[in-house]
PDB file of C-alpha atoms in Angstrom:
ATOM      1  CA  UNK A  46     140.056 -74.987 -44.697  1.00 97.00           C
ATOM      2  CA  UNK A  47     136.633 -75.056 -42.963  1.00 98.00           C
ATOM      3  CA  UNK A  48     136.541 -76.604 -39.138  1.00 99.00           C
ATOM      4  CA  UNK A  49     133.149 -78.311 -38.155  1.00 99.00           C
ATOM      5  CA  UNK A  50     132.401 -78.528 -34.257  1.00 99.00           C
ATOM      6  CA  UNK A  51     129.795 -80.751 -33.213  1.00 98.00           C
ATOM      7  CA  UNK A  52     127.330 -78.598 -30.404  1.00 97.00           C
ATOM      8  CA  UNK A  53     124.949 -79.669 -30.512  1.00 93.00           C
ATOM      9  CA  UNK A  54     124.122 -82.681 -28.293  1.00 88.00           C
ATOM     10  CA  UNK A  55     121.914 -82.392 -24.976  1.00 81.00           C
ATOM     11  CA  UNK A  56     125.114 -83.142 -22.952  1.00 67.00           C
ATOM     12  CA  UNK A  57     123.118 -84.758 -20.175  1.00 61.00           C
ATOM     13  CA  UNK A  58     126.037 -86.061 -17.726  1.00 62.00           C
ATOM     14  CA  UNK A  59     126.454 -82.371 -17.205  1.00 57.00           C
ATOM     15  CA  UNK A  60     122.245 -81.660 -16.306  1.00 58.00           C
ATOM     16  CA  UNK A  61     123.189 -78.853 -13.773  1.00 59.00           C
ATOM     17  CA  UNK A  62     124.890 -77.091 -15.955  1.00 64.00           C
ATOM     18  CA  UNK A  63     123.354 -77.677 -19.183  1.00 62.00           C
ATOM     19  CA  UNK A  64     120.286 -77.342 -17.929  1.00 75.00           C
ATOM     20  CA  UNK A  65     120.637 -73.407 -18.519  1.00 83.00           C
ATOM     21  CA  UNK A  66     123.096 -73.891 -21.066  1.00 89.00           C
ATOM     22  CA  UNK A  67     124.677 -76.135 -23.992  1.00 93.00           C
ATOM     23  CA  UNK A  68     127.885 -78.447 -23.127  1.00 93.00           C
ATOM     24  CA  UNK A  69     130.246 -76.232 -25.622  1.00 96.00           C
ATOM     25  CA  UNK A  70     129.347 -73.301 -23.517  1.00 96.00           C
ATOM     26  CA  UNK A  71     129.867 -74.258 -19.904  1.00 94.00           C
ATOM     27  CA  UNK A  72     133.055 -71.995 -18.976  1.00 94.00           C
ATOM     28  CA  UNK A  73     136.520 -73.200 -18.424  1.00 94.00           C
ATOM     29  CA  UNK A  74     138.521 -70.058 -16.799  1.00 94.00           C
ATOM     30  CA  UNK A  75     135.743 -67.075 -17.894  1.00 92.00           C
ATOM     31  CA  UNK A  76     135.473 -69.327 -21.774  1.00 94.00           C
ATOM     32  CA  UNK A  77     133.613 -71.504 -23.270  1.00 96.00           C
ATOM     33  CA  UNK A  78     135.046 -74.882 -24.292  1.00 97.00           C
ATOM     34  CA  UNK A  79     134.143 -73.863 -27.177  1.00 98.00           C
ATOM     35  CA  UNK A  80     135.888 -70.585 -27.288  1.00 98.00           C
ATOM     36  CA  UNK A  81     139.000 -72.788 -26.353  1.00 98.00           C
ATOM     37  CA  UNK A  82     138.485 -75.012 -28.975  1.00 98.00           C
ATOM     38  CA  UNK A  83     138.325 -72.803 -31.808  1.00 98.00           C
ATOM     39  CA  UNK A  84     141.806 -71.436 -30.523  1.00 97.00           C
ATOM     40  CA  UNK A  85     143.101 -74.386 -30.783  1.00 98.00           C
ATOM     41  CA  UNK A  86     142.795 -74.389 -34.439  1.00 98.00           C
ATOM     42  CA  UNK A  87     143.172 -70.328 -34.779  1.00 98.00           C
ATOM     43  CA  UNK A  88     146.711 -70.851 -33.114  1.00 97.00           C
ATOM     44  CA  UNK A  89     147.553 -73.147 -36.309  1.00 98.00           C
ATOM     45  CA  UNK A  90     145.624 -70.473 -38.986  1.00 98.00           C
ATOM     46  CA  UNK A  91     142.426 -72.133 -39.364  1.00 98.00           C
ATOM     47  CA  UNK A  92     139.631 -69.709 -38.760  1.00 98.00           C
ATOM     48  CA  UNK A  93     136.578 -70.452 -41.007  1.00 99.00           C
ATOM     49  CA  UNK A  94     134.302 -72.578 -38.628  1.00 99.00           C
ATOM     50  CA  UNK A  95     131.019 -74.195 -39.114  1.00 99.00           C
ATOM     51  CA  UNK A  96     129.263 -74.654 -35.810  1.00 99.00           C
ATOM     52  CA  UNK A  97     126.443 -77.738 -36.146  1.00 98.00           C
ATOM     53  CA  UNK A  98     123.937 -76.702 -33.366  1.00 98.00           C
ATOM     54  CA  UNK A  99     120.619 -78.193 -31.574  1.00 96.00           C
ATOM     55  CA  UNK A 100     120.201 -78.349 -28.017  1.00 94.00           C
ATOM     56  CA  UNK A 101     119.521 -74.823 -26.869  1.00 94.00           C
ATOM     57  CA  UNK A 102     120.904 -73.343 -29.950  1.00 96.00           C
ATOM     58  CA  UNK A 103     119.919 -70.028 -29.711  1.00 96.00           C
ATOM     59  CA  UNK A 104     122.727 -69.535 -26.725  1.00 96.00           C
ATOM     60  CA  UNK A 105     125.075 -70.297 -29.398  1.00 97.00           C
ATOM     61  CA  UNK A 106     124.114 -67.612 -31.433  1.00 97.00           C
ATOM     62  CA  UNK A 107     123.553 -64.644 -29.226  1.00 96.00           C
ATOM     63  CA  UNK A 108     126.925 -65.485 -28.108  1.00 96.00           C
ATOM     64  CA  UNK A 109     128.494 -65.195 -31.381  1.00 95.00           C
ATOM     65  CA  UNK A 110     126.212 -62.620 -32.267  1.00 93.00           C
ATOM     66  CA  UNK A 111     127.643 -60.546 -29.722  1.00 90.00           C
ATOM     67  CA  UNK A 112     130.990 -61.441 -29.580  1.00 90.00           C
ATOM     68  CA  UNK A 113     132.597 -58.454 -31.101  1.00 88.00           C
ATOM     69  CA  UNK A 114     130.399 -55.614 -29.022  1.00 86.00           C
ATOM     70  CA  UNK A 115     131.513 -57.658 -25.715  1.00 87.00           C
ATOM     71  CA  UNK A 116     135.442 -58.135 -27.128  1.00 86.00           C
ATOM     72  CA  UNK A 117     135.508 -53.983 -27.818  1.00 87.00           C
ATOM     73  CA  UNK A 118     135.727 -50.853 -25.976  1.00 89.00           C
ATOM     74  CA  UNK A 119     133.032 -48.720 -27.436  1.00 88.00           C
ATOM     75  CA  UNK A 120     132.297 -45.380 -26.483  1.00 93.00           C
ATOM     76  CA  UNK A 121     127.718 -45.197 -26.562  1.00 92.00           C
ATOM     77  CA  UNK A 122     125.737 -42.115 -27.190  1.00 93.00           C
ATOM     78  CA  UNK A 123     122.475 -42.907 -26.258  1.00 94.00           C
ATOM     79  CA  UNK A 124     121.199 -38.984 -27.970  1.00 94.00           C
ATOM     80  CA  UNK A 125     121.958 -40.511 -31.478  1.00 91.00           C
ATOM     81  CA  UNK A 126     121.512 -44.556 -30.988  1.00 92.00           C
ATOM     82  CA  UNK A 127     125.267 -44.332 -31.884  1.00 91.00           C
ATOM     83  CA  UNK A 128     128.181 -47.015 -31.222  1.00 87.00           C
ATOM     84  CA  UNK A 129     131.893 -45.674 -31.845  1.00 89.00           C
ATOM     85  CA  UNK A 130     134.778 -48.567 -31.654  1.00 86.00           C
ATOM     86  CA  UNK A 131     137.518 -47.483 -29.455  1.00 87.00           C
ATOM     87  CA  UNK A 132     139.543 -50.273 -30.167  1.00 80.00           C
ATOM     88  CA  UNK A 133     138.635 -54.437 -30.675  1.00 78.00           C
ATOM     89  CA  UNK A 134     140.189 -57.431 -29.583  1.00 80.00           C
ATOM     90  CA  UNK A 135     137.825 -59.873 -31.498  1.00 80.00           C
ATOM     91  CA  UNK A 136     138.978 -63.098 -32.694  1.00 92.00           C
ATOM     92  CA  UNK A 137     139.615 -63.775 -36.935  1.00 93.00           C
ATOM     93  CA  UNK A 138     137.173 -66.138 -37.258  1.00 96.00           C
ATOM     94  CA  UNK A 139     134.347 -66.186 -39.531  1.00 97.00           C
ATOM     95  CA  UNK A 140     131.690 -68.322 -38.339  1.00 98.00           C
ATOM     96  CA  UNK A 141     128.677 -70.053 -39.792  1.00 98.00           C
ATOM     97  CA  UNK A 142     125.794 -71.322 -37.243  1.00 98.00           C
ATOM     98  CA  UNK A 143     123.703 -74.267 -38.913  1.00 98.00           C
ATOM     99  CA  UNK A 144     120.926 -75.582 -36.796  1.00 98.00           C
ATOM    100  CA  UNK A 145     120.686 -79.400 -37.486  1.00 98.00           C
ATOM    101  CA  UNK A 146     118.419 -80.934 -35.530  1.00 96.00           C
ATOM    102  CA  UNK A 147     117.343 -80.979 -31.481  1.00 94.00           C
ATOM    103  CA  UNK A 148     117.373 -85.095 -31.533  1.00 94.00           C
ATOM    104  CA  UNK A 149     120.079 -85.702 -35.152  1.00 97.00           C
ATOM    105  CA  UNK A 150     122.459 -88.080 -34.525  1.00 97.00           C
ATOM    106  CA  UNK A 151     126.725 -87.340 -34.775  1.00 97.00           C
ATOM    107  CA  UNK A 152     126.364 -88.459 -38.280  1.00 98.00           C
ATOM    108  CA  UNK A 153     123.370 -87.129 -39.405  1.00 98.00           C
ATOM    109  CA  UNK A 154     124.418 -83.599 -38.002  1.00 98.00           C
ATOM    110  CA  UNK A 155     127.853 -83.852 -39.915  1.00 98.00           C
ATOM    111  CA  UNK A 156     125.611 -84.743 -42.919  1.00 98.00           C
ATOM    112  CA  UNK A 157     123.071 -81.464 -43.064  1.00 98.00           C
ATOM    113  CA  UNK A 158     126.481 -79.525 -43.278  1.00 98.00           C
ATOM    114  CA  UNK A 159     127.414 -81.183 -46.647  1.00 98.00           C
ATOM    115  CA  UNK A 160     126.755 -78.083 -48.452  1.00 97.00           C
ATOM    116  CA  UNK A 161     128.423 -76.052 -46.925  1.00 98.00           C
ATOM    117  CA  UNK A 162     131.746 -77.954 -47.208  1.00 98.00           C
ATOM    118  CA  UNK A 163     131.678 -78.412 -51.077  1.00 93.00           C
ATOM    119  CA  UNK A 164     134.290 -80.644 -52.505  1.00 96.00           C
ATOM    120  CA  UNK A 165     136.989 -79.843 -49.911  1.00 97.00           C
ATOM    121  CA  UNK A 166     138.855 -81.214 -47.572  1.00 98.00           C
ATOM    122  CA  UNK A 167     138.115 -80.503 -43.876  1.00 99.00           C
ATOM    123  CA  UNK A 168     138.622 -81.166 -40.039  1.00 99.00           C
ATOM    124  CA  UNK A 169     136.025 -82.399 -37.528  1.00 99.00           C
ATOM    125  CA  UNK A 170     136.157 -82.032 -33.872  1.00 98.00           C
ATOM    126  CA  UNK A 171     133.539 -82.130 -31.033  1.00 98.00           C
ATOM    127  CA  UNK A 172     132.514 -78.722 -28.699  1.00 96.00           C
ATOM    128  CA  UNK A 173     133.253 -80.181 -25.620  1.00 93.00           C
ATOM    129  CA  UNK A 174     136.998 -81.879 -26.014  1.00 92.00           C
ATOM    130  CA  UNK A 175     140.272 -79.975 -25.564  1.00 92.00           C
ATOM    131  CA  UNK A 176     143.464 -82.296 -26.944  1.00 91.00           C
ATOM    132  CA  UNK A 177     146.499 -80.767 -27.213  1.00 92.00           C
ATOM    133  CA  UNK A 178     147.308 -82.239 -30.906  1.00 95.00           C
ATOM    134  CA  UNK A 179     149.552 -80.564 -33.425  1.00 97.00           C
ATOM    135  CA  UNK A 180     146.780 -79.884 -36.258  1.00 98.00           C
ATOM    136  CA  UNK A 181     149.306 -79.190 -38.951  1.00 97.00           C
ATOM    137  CA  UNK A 182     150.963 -82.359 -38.365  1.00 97.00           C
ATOM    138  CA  UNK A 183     147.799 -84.040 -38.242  1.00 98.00           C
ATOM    139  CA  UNK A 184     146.669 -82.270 -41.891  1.00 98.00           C
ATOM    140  CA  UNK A 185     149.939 -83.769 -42.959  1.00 98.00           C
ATOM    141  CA  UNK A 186     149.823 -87.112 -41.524  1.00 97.00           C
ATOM    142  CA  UNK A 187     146.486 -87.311 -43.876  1.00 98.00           C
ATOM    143  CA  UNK A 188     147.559 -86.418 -46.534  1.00 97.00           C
ATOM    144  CA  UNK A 189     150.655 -88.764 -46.826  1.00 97.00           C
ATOM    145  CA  UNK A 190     148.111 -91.726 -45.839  1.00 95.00           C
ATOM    146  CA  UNK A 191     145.501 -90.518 -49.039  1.00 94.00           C
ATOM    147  CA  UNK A 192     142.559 -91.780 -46.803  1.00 96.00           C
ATOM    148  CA  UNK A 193     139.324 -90.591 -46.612  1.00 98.00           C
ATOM    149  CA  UNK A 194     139.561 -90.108 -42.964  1.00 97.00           C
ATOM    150  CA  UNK A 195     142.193 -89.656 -40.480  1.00 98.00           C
ATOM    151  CA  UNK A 196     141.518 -89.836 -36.563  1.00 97.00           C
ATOM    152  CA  UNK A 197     143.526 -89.096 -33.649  1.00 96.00           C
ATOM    153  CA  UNK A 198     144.137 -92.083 -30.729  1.00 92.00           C
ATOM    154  CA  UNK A 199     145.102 -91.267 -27.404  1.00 88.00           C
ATOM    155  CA  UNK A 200     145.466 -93.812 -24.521  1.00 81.00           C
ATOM    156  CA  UNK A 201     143.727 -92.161 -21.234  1.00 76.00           C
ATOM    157  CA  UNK A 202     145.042 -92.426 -18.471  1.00 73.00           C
ATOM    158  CA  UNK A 203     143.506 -94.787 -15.759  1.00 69.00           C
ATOM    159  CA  UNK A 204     140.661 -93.544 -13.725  1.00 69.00           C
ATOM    160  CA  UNK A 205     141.601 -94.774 -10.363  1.00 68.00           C
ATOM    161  CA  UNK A 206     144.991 -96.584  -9.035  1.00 69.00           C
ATOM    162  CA  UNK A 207     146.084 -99.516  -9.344  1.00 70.00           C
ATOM    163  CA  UNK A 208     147.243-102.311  -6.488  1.00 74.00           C
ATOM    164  CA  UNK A 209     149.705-105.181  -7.465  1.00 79.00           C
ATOM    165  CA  UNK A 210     148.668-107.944  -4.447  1.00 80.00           C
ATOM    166  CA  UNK A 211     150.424-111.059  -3.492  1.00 79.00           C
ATOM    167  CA  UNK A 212     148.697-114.530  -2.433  1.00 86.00           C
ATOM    168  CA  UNK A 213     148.711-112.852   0.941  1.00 80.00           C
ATOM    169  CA  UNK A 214     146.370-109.518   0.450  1.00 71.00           C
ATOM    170  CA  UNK A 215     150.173-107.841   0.876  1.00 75.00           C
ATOM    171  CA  UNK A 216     150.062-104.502  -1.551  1.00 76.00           C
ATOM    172  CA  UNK A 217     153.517-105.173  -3.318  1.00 74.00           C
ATOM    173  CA  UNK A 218     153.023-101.891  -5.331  1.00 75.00           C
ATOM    174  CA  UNK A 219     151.021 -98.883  -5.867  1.00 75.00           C
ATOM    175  CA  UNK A 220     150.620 -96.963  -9.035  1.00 67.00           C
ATOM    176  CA  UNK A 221     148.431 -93.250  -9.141  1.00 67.00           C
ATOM    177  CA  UNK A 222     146.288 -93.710 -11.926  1.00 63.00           C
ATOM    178  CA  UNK A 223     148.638 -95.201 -14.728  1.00 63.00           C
ATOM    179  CA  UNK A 224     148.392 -94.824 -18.068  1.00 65.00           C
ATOM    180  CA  UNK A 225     145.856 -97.029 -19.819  1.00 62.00           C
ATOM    181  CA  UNK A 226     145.880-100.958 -20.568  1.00 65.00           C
ATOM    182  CA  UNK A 227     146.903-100.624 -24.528  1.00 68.00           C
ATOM    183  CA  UNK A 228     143.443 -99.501 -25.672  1.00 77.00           C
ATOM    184  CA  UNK A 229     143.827 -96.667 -28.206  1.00 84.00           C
ATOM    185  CA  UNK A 230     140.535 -94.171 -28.083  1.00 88.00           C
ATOM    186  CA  UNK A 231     139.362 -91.909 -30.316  1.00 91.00           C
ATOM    187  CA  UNK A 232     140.700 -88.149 -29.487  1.00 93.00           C
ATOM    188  CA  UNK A 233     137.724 -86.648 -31.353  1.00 96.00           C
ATOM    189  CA  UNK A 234     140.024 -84.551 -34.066  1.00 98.00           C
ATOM    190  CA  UNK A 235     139.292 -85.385 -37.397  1.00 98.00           C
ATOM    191  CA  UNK A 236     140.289 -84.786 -40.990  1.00 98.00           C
ATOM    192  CA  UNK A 237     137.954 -85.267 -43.431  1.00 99.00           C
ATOM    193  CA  UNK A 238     137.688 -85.722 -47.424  1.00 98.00           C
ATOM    194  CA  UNK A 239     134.514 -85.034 -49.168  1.00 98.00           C
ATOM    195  CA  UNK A 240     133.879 -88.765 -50.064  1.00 98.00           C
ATOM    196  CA  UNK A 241     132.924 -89.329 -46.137  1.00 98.00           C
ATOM    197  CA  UNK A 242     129.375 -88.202 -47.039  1.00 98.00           C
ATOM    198  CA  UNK A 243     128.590 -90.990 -49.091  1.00 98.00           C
ATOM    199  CA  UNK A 244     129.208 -92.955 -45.715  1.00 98.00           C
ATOM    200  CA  UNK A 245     126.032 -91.181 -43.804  1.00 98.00           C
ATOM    201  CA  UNK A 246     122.675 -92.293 -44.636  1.00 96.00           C
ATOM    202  CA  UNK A 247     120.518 -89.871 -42.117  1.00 96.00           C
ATOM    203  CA  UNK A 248     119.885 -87.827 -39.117  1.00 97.00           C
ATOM    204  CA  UNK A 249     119.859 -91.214 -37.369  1.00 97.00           C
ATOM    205  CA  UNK A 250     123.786 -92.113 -38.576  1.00 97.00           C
ATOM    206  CA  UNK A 251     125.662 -92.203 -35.722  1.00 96.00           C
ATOM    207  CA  UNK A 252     129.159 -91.504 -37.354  1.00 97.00           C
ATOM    208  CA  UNK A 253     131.043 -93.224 -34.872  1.00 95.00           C
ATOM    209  CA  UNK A 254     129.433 -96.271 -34.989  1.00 93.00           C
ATOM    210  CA  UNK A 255     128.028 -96.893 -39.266  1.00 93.00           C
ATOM    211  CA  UNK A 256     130.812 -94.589 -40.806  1.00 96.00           C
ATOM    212  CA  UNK A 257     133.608 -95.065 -39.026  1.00 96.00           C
ATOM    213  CA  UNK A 258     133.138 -98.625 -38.862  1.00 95.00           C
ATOM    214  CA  UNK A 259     132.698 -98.854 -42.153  1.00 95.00           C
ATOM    215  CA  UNK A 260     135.561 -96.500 -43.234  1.00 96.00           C
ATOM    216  CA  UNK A 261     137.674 -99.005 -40.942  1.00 95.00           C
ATOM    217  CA  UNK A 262     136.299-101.793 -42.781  1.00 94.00           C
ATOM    218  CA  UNK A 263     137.503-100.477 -46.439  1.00 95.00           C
ATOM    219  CA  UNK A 264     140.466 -99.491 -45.066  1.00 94.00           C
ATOM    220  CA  UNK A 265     140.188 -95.648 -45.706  1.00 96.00           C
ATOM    221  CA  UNK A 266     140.529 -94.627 -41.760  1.00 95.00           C
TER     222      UNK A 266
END
């Protein structure tokens, strides 16, 4: 089953860092979020990717491009331009860089990738969320519901404390950042069928918004 990750986006909250780089590449412990993404779904056997880039997308590649000579220990003989690997501790993934767009929309990006999927089902995520979600149960969970797209929901957590008061100002209790008010949000993991193409017009589609909304609307989200 092919994976597509969303990386391409300007990720402007983060200027001083993406200012050199893109968002799926700023480093969480030595990785990228996106190297820690694409565990995610290696840890459950899903290792064909398809990487939608734009801002800065070359980064993307040269990383990729060099992933396996930096993952190795390689013995160089500069005399005959020759690389021996000792011994490689490169990831199983095979992965397919598709430039779609410096300004293309969620949906339009997701779109320009349509040929590359076929007539398969396949999961959507973004390159710059880590959710600890049980894919295989989530692959499941679609299936049984036969929709055309299946999201997951999480309820954040609050970003600051909360106070109950009395008439008097008096703090009765305190609580550290409790869980949110009821409001389910959308997780960013996705599986996808085929038919959710028909559902993006353009580079301009912003699939959370047109398809999404519409998918919710027919009832197959």
């Amino acid at each position: 089953m092919k994976i597509v990750i969303l990386a391409g986006g300007l990720g402007s909250r983060l200027s001083e860092e993406t200012d050199l780089k893109p968002k799926p590449m700023i480093e969480i412990g030595e990785k990228p979020i996106l190297w820690h993404i694409m565990k995610i779904y290696s840890h459950y056997g899903f290792n064909d990717f398809i990487i939608c880039l734009g801002y800065k997308a070359y980064v993307i590649k040269e990383y990729f491009a060099n992933y396996f000579i930096h993952s190795s220990d390689v013995t160089i003989d500069l005399s005959k331009n020759k690389v021996e690997v000792l011994g490689s501790k490169a990831e199983p993934w095979k992965v397919t860089l598709i430039d779609t767009g410096i300004s293309t929309m969620t949906g339009g990006r997701i779109k320009r990738i349509q040929k590359h999927i076929g007539n398969e089902t396949f999961m959507l995520t973004y390159g710059d969320g880590i959710m600890d979600v049980d894919l295989k149960k989530l692959l499941e969970f679609h299936k049984n519901k036969g929709s055309y797209a299946t999201v997951t929901a999480t309820q954040p957590y609050a970003r600051f404390g909360a106070l109950d008061l009395d008439n008097n100002h008096n703090v009765l209790s305190f609580h550290e950042k409790p869980s949110g008010d009821g409001v389910w949000v959308n997780g960013g993991f996705f599986v996808l069928e085929p038919e959710i193409f028909n559902y993006i017009k353009d580079d301009a589609s912003v699939w959370e918004r047109e398809s999404l909304e519409r998918l919710s609307e027919e009832k197959k989200l």
